[in-house]
């Protein structure tokens, strides 16, 4: 294990695709990308983005109306973005219940939370039905406290679940119960979301791609969309071609932050994962054999899970903030973020000091001001979007795909009436204020989390800056 202050012995991120996607592509025999779009084509629904949001939307459209002509345009390959790089934590919004109640009232909040949990089931059902082995394991999502400052972080959500009659969806665990699931010396009490699951994220993304191709969805990879205009139909321009569609879905995730319409509603920052060599014996000693994904309760969260061959994939939300929606190397090649993630692993699992880290990768997270995704329609109902998952998009993108397909279909599906559709969270300030503010606040949050990891108290300036977002009315920060 590396010296946390240095990066020399750690893998260099961004030099190749992350392990999840390399493994998934290898299983497929490393196929070439689907053909780039050249020339003009027509379709019923064009989708920009071949991540989960775009592909679940395509999947749901073909479920409802198999003859719909759907075209997916992806600048990289399907699953090349965060959908093929994430931690694979897959869970509903029971931890967000207090916020949902504030926004929509108790009944609708419950409806949304149930729908978010059903999305997890639907991912499992999809895998089963289509023979996609994406390592779907449903053994609950465990959130723990790893310092005195993190204790009780979930109390409001636990109380909200109890008050609304769903106490079994978000269950507090004693320190001893936590230790039985994973014996880190840092873990204190915890809370379990029994409906939570984990997946191998790239296998899921690539499995979706396979099913879409089998259904006749047209996929153009290495095809970047430059813009679109709505004149009668929607006209989408790519580097070398054009698509004329009745409807358009914008499923670009963090890249949407660079588009003028969304620029002030999304902020971006990086999250990074380090992957150990296989250590099945140590996992057994830790008692961590149930496959449950675990996160601590830092703001710049540590999240960690195991793999089938007995590795730990350990992530940390410690990457830099982006400027003006540009998605550049800060999100894939940040060696400091990798060192911080490795330090987090060593902090929570000091007994793994000697374990080798074999891979490291990162990606952008699209943050909305209330940390819930934004879904809606524009341009007279011809253009639809979903983004802003704020680091929790595996389950929610399944739901978003269903909602967008239901809206496009115009039928009776109640998913289209969920109040998350069309809700608009607060704007962020314009650049450069946003970048300067985000950078400063991010640095303060990392320092505060690090001080609290050592059960110390951060300095007054750090505490004050970390509190700024809340004081300004945003729903994050401390
Ligand atoms: C390191 C990391 C760990 C994470 N861990 C978790 C986790 O454990 N659990 C969880 O729930 N969430 C996690 N997330 C978040 C999760 O990965 C995302 O919320 C989710 O993948 C969003 O899916 P998407 O399809 O909207 O976005 P993406 O997967 O980003 O797909 C968007 C696609 O659009 C394409 N695109 C963008 N612009 C254009 C354009 N102009 N033309 C053509 N194509 C374009 C991109 O190339 C990309 O492939 C994590 C994210 C990261 C980066």
PDB file of C-alpha atoms in Angstrom, residues 251-464:
ATOM      1  CA  UNK A 251     -28.713  11.553 -21.677  1.00  0.00           C
ATOM      2  CA  UNK A 252     -25.274  13.094 -21.434  1.00  0.00           C
ATOM      3  CA  UNK A 253     -24.882  13.131 -17.658  1.00  0.00           C
ATOM      4  CA  UNK A 254     -21.966  15.377 -16.604  1.00  0.00           C
ATOM      5  CA  UNK A 255     -21.375  16.507 -20.195  1.00  0.00           C
ATOM      6  CA  UNK A 256     -24.739  18.299 -20.025  1.00  0.00           C
ATOM      7  CA  UNK A 257     -23.075  20.831 -17.719  1.00  0.00           C
ATOM      8  CA  UNK A 258     -21.311  22.200 -20.811  1.00  0.00           C
ATOM      9  CA  UNK A 259     -24.576  22.830 -22.669  1.00  0.00           C
ATOM     10  CA  UNK A 260     -25.945  26.389 -22.282  1.00  0.00           C
ATOM     11  CA  UNK A 261     -29.424  25.256 -21.172  1.00  0.00           C
ATOM     12  CA  UNK A 262     -28.122  23.264 -18.230  1.00  0.00           C
ATOM     13  CA  UNK A 263     -24.955  25.147 -17.405  1.00  0.00           C
ATOM     14  CA  UNK A 264     -26.274  26.880 -14.310  1.00  0.00           C
ATOM     15  CA  UNK A 265     -28.119  23.824 -12.983  1.00  0.00           C
ATOM     16  CA  UNK A 266     -25.223  21.376 -12.862  1.00  0.00           C
ATOM     17  CA  UNK A 267     -21.849  21.370 -11.230  1.00  0.00           C
ATOM     18  CA  UNK A 268     -19.210  18.724 -11.867  1.00  0.00           C
ATOM     19  CA  UNK A 269     -16.594  17.123  -9.717  1.00  0.00           C
ATOM     20  CA  UNK A 270     -14.504  14.006  -9.853  1.00  0.00           C
ATOM     21  CA  UNK A 271     -14.758  10.674  -8.090  1.00  0.00           C
ATOM     22  CA  UNK A 272     -11.974   8.073  -8.161  1.00  0.00           C
ATOM     23  CA  UNK A 273     -11.683   4.359  -7.507  1.00  0.00           C
ATOM     24  CA  UNK A 274      -8.633   2.269  -6.637  1.00  0.00           C
ATOM     25  CA  UNK A 275      -8.671  -1.507  -7.076  1.00  0.00           C
ATOM     26  CA  UNK A 276      -6.624  -3.939  -5.003  1.00  0.00           C
ATOM     27  CA  UNK A 277      -5.094  -7.206  -6.078  1.00  0.00           C
ATOM     28  CA  UNK A 278      -7.251 -10.260  -5.193  1.00  0.00           C
ATOM     29  CA  UNK A 279      -7.286 -10.734  -1.393  1.00  0.00           C
ATOM     30  CA  UNK A 280     -10.001 -13.342  -0.738  1.00  0.00           C
ATOM     31  CA  UNK A 281      -8.324 -14.589   2.463  1.00  0.00           C
ATOM     32  CA  UNK A 282      -8.225 -11.117   3.998  1.00  0.00           C
ATOM     33  CA  UNK A 283     -11.857 -10.553   3.016  1.00  0.00           C
ATOM     34  CA  UNK A 284     -12.761 -13.736   4.869  1.00  0.00           C
ATOM     35  CA  UNK A 285     -10.836 -12.523   7.915  1.00  0.00           C
ATOM     36  CA  UNK A 286     -12.805  -9.287   7.755  1.00  0.00           C
ATOM     37  CA  UNK A 287     -16.000 -11.331   7.540  1.00  0.00           C
ATOM     38  CA  UNK A 288     -16.822  -9.304   4.435  1.00  0.00           C
ATOM     39  CA  UNK A 289     -18.141 -12.149   2.313  1.00  0.00           C
ATOM     40  CA  UNK A 290     -21.747 -11.056   1.754  1.00  0.00           C
ATOM     41  CA  UNK A 291     -20.981  -8.800  -1.207  1.00  0.00           C
ATOM     42  CA  UNK A 292     -22.702  -5.788   0.334  1.00  0.00           C
ATOM     43  CA  UNK A 293     -21.465  -2.388  -0.852  1.00  0.00           C
ATOM     44  CA  UNK A 294     -20.446  -0.119   2.038  1.00  0.00           C
ATOM     45  CA  UNK A 295     -20.024   3.648   2.354  1.00  0.00           C
ATOM     46  CA  UNK A 296     -18.918   5.788   5.242  1.00  0.00           C
ATOM     47  CA  UNK A 297     -20.690   9.044   6.047  1.00  0.00           C
ATOM     48  CA  UNK A 298     -18.110  11.582   4.980  1.00  0.00           C
ATOM     49  CA  UNK A 299     -19.338  14.289   2.655  1.00  0.00           C
ATOM     50  CA  UNK A 300     -16.470  13.387   0.302  1.00  0.00           C
ATOM     51  CA  UNK A 301     -17.659   9.833   0.711  1.00  0.00           C
ATOM     52  CA  UNK A 302     -15.570   6.669   0.817  1.00  0.00           C
ATOM     53  CA  UNK A 303     -17.455   3.857  -0.901  1.00  0.00           C
ATOM     54  CA  UNK A 304     -16.168   0.309  -1.209  1.00  0.00           C
ATOM     55  CA  UNK A 305     -17.238  -3.109  -2.356  1.00  0.00           C
ATOM     56  CA  UNK A 306     -15.762  -6.449  -3.242  1.00  0.00           C
ATOM     57  CA  UNK A 307     -15.379  -8.189  -6.583  1.00  0.00           C
ATOM     58  CA  UNK A 308     -16.014 -11.781  -7.588  1.00  0.00           C
ATOM     59  CA  UNK A 309     -12.316 -12.575  -7.528  1.00  0.00           C
ATOM     60  CA  UNK A 310     -11.907 -11.137  -4.036  1.00  0.00           C
ATOM     61  CA  UNK A 311     -10.615  -7.616  -4.643  1.00  0.00           C
ATOM     62  CA  UNK A 312     -11.735  -4.382  -3.038  1.00  0.00           C
ATOM     63  CA  UNK A 313     -12.815  -1.538  -5.300  1.00  0.00           C
ATOM     64  CA  UNK A 314     -12.498   1.506  -3.084  1.00  0.00           C
ATOM     65  CA  UNK A 315     -13.839   4.873  -4.210  1.00  0.00           C
ATOM     66  CA  UNK A 316     -13.625   8.376  -2.854  1.00  0.00           C
ATOM     67  CA  UNK A 317     -15.488  11.498  -3.896  1.00  0.00           C
ATOM     68  CA  UNK A 318     -12.362  13.573  -3.672  1.00  0.00           C
ATOM     69  CA  UNK A 319     -11.700  14.695  -7.262  1.00  0.00           C
ATOM     70  CA  UNK A 320     -11.474  18.302  -8.373  1.00  0.00           C
ATOM     71  CA  UNK A 321     -14.354  20.579  -9.368  1.00  0.00           C
ATOM     72  CA  UNK A 322     -14.803  21.206 -13.097  1.00  0.00           C
ATOM     73  CA  UNK A 323     -14.847  24.571 -14.867  1.00  0.00           C
ATOM     74  CA  UNK A 324     -17.683  25.696 -17.115  1.00  0.00           C
ATOM     75  CA  UNK A 325     -18.949  22.194 -17.775  1.00  0.00           C
ATOM     76  CA  UNK A 326     -15.761  21.108 -19.557  1.00  0.00           C
ATOM     77  CA  UNK A 327     -15.098  17.395 -19.030  1.00  0.00           C
ATOM     78  CA  UNK A 328     -11.334  17.094 -19.306  1.00  0.00           C
ATOM     79  CA  UNK A 329      -8.428  15.222 -17.787  1.00  0.00           C
ATOM     80  CA  UNK A 330      -9.186  16.458 -14.267  1.00  0.00           C
ATOM     81  CA  UNK A 331     -11.875  13.776 -14.220  1.00  0.00           C
ATOM     82  CA  UNK A 332      -9.726  10.921 -15.446  1.00  0.00           C
ATOM     83  CA  UNK A 333      -6.077  11.680 -14.682  1.00  0.00           C
ATOM     84  CA  UNK A 334      -6.049  13.216 -11.200  1.00  0.00           C
ATOM     85  CA  UNK A 335      -3.210  11.495  -9.355  1.00  0.00           C
ATOM     86  CA  UNK A 336      -3.880  13.386  -6.139  1.00  0.00           C
ATOM     87  CA  UNK A 337      -7.436  12.049  -6.050  1.00  0.00           C
ATOM     88  CA  UNK A 338      -6.085   8.524  -6.542  1.00  0.00           C
ATOM     89  CA  UNK A 339      -3.659   9.041  -3.647  1.00  0.00           C
ATOM     90  CA  UNK A 340      -6.521  10.292  -1.464  1.00  0.00           C
ATOM     91  CA  UNK A 341      -8.647   7.268  -2.349  1.00  0.00           C
ATOM     92  CA  UNK A 342      -5.711   4.954  -1.534  1.00  0.00           C
ATOM     93  CA  UNK A 343      -5.215   6.784   1.771  1.00  0.00           C
ATOM     94  CA  UNK A 344      -8.895   6.277   2.548  1.00  0.00           C
ATOM     95  CA  UNK A 345      -8.535   2.541   1.955  1.00  0.00           C
ATOM     96  CA  UNK A 346      -5.534   2.399   4.254  1.00  0.00           C
ATOM     97  CA  UNK A 347      -7.312   4.442   6.901  1.00  0.00           C
ATOM     98  CA  UNK A 348     -10.382   2.208   7.032  1.00  0.00           C
ATOM     99  CA  UNK A 349      -8.478  -1.054   6.557  1.00  0.00           C
ATOM    100  CA  UNK A 350      -5.039  -0.566   8.152  1.00  0.00           C
ATOM    101  CA  UNK A 351      -4.502  -4.343   8.167  1.00  0.00           C
ATOM    102  CA  UNK A 352      -4.332  -4.242   4.349  1.00  0.00           C
ATOM    103  CA  UNK A 353      -1.237  -2.069   4.458  1.00  0.00           C
ATOM    104  CA  UNK A 354       0.807  -4.435   2.290  1.00  0.00           C
ATOM    105  CA  UNK A 355      -1.871  -5.021  -0.317  1.00  0.00           C
ATOM    106  CA  UNK A 356      -1.002  -3.931  -3.865  1.00  0.00           C
ATOM    107  CA  UNK A 357      -3.199  -1.496  -5.744  1.00  0.00           C
ATOM    108  CA  UNK A 358      -3.466  -2.682  -9.323  1.00  0.00           C
ATOM    109  CA  UNK A 359      -5.671  -0.141 -10.996  1.00  0.00           C
ATOM    110  CA  UNK A 360      -7.144   3.322 -10.557  1.00  0.00           C
ATOM    111  CA  UNK A 361      -9.631   5.332 -12.586  1.00  0.00           C
ATOM    112  CA  UNK A 362     -11.990   8.254 -12.231  1.00  0.00           C
ATOM    113  CA  UNK A 363     -14.922  10.000 -13.804  1.00  0.00           C
ATOM    114  CA  UNK A 364     -17.137  13.054 -13.517  1.00  0.00           C
ATOM    115  CA  UNK A 365     -20.114  13.344 -11.175  1.00  0.00           C
ATOM    116  CA  UNK A 366     -22.941  15.703 -12.143  1.00  0.00           C
ATOM    117  CA  UNK A 367     -24.159  17.517  -9.066  1.00  0.00           C
ATOM    118  CA  UNK A 368     -27.541  19.223  -8.895  1.00  0.00           C
ATOM    119  CA  UNK A 369     -28.259  21.727  -6.163  1.00  0.00           C
ATOM    120  CA  UNK A 370     -30.616  19.379  -4.278  1.00  0.00           C
ATOM    121  CA  UNK A 371     -28.605  16.269  -5.174  1.00  0.00           C
ATOM    122  CA  UNK A 372     -31.595  14.655  -6.874  1.00  0.00           C
ATOM    123  CA  UNK A 373     -31.668  14.096 -10.631  1.00  0.00           C
ATOM    124  CA  UNK A 374     -33.397  16.609 -12.871  1.00  0.00           C
ATOM    125  CA  UNK A 375     -35.833  15.158 -15.405  1.00  0.00           C
ATOM    126  CA  UNK A 376     -37.972  17.148 -17.783  1.00  0.00           C
ATOM    127  CA  UNK A 377     -39.009  18.135 -21.292  1.00  0.00           C
ATOM    128  CA  UNK A 378     -38.153  21.179 -23.386  1.00  0.00           C
ATOM    129  CA  UNK A 379     -38.999  22.621 -26.775  1.00  0.00           C
ATOM    130  CA  UNK A 380     -42.695  21.884 -26.776  1.00  0.00           C
ATOM    131  CA  UNK A 381     -42.253  18.342 -25.525  1.00  0.00           C
ATOM    132  CA  UNK A 382     -39.922  17.130 -28.289  1.00  0.00           C
ATOM    133  CA  UNK A 383     -36.748  17.140 -26.211  1.00  0.00           C
ATOM    134  CA  UNK A 384     -36.396  15.263 -22.911  1.00  0.00           C
ATOM    135  CA  UNK A 385     -33.548  15.055 -20.443  1.00  0.00           C
ATOM    136  CA  UNK A 386     -32.366  13.345 -17.262  1.00  0.00           C
ATOM    137  CA  UNK A 387     -29.152  14.138 -15.418  1.00  0.00           C
ATOM    138  CA  UNK A 388     -27.860  15.461 -12.089  1.00  0.00           C
ATOM    139  CA  UNK A 389     -27.643  12.103 -10.311  1.00  0.00           C
ATOM    140  CA  UNK A 390     -25.058  13.563  -7.947  1.00  0.00           C
ATOM    141  CA  UNK A 391     -23.105  10.322  -7.654  1.00  0.00           C
ATOM    142  CA  UNK A 392     -26.086   8.012  -7.185  1.00  0.00           C
ATOM    143  CA  UNK A 393     -27.224   7.120 -10.668  1.00  0.00           C
ATOM    144  CA  UNK A 394     -27.123   3.361 -11.090  1.00  0.00           C
ATOM    145  CA  UNK A 395     -30.586   2.690  -9.641  1.00  0.00           C
ATOM    146  CA  UNK A 396     -32.053   6.147 -10.384  1.00  0.00           C
ATOM    147  CA  UNK A 397     -31.078   6.043 -14.085  1.00  0.00           C
ATOM    148  CA  UNK A 398     -33.191   2.870 -14.397  1.00  0.00           C
ATOM    149  CA  UNK A 399     -36.126   4.851 -13.031  1.00  0.00           C
ATOM    150  CA  UNK A 400     -35.283   7.855 -15.225  1.00  0.00           C
ATOM    151  CA  UNK A 401     -35.316   5.660 -18.333  1.00  0.00           C
ATOM    152  CA  UNK A 402     -38.764   4.440 -17.401  1.00  0.00           C
ATOM    153  CA  UNK A 403     -40.057   7.946 -16.727  1.00  0.00           C
ATOM    154  CA  UNK A 404     -38.684   9.379 -19.991  1.00  0.00           C
ATOM    155  CA  UNK A 405     -40.043   6.469 -22.025  1.00  0.00           C
ATOM    156  CA  UNK A 406     -43.433   6.896 -20.346  1.00  0.00           C
ATOM    157  CA  UNK A 407     -43.441  10.605 -21.190  1.00  0.00           C
ATOM    158  CA  UNK A 408     -42.442   9.927 -24.802  1.00  0.00           C
ATOM    159  CA  UNK A 409     -45.067   7.193 -25.045  1.00  0.00           C
ATOM    160  CA  UNK A 410     -47.736   9.526 -23.717  1.00  0.00           C
ATOM    161  CA  UNK A 411     -49.648   6.554 -22.266  1.00  0.00           C
ATOM    162  CA  UNK A 412     -51.023   5.821 -18.851  1.00  0.00           C
ATOM    163  CA  UNK A 413     -47.863   4.827 -16.980  1.00  0.00           C
ATOM    164  CA  UNK A 414     -47.880   6.490 -13.592  1.00  0.00           C
ATOM    165  CA  UNK A 415     -44.100   6.866 -13.808  1.00  0.00           C
ATOM    166  CA  UNK A 416     -44.697   9.880 -16.059  1.00  0.00           C
ATOM    167  CA  UNK A 417     -46.585  11.629 -13.267  1.00  0.00           C
ATOM    168  CA  UNK A 418     -43.927  11.283 -10.573  1.00  0.00           C
ATOM    169  CA  UNK A 419     -43.207  14.813  -9.364  1.00  0.00           C
ATOM    170  CA  UNK A 420     -39.455  14.406  -9.911  1.00  0.00           C
ATOM    171  CA  UNK A 421     -40.342  14.966 -13.563  1.00  0.00           C
ATOM    172  CA  UNK A 422     -40.304  18.685 -14.321  1.00  0.00           C
ATOM    173  CA  UNK A 423     -39.018  19.748 -10.883  1.00  0.00           C
ATOM    174  CA  UNK A 424     -36.333  22.402 -11.067  1.00  0.00           C
ATOM    175  CA  UNK A 425     -33.678  22.684  -8.390  1.00  0.00           C
ATOM    176  CA  UNK A 426     -31.944  25.970  -7.606  1.00  0.00           C
ATOM    177  CA  UNK A 427     -29.402  27.414  -9.964  1.00  0.00           C
ATOM    178  CA  UNK A 428     -25.711  27.598  -9.161  1.00  0.00           C
ATOM    179  CA  UNK A 429     -23.929  30.922  -9.591  1.00  0.00           C
ATOM    180  CA  UNK A 430     -22.379  31.652 -13.010  1.00  0.00           C
ATOM    181  CA  UNK A 431     -18.716  31.105 -13.852  1.00  0.00           C
ATOM    182  CA  UNK A 432     -16.127  31.989 -12.736  1.00  0.00           C
ATOM    183  CA  UNK A 433     -17.760  32.437  -9.319  1.00  0.00           C
ATOM    184  CA  UNK A 434     -19.074  28.877  -9.397  1.00  0.00           C
ATOM    185  CA  UNK A 435     -15.668  27.356 -10.076  1.00  0.00           C
ATOM    186  CA  UNK A 436     -13.861  29.454  -7.493  1.00  0.00           C
ATOM    187  CA  UNK A 437     -16.563  28.767  -4.914  1.00  0.00           C
ATOM    188  CA  UNK A 438     -16.767  25.054  -5.724  1.00  0.00           C
ATOM    189  CA  UNK A 439     -13.003  24.662  -5.518  1.00  0.00           C
ATOM    190  CA  UNK A 440     -12.759  26.433  -2.204  1.00  0.00           C
ATOM    191  CA  UNK A 441     -15.701  24.557  -0.696  1.00  0.00           C
ATOM    192  CA  UNK A 442     -14.471  21.221  -2.000  1.00  0.00           C
ATOM    193  CA  UNK A 443     -11.060  21.717  -0.484  1.00  0.00           C
ATOM    194  CA  UNK A 444     -12.670  22.690   2.840  1.00  0.00           C
ATOM    195  CA  UNK A 445     -14.952  19.640   2.773  1.00  0.00           C
ATOM    196  CA  UNK A 446     -12.021  17.292   2.099  1.00  0.00           C
ATOM    197  CA  UNK A 447     -10.011  18.855   4.937  1.00  0.00           C
ATOM    198  CA  UNK A 448     -12.942  18.737   7.298  1.00  0.00           C
ATOM    199  CA  UNK A 449     -13.581  15.067   6.471  1.00  0.00           C
ATOM    200  CA  UNK A 450      -9.912  14.259   6.947  1.00  0.00           C
ATOM    201  CA  UNK A 451      -9.744  16.010  10.328  1.00  0.00           C
ATOM    202  CA  UNK A 452     -12.869  14.186  11.447  1.00  0.00           C
ATOM    203  CA  UNK A 453     -11.474  10.842  10.232  1.00  0.00           C
ATOM    204  CA  UNK A 454      -8.820  11.378  12.910  1.00  0.00           C
ATOM    205  CA  UNK A 455     -11.577  12.337  15.351  1.00  0.00           C
ATOM    206  CA  UNK A 456     -10.128  15.853  15.310  1.00  0.00           C
ATOM    207  CA  UNK A 457     -11.938  19.155  14.872  1.00  0.00           C
ATOM    208  CA  UNK A 458     -11.260  21.150  11.719  1.00  0.00           C
ATOM    209  CA  UNK A 459     -10.224  24.784  12.078  1.00  0.00           C
ATOM    210  CA  UNK A 460     -12.780  27.598  12.165  1.00  0.00           C
ATOM    211  CA  UNK A 461     -12.090  28.765   8.600  1.00  0.00           C
ATOM    212  CA  UNK A 462     -12.463  25.258   7.184  1.00  0.00           C
ATOM    213  CA  UNK A 463     -15.676  24.742   9.177  1.00  0.00           C
ATOM    214  CA  UNK A 464     -17.126  28.045   8.035  1.00  0.00           C
TER     215      UNK A 464
END
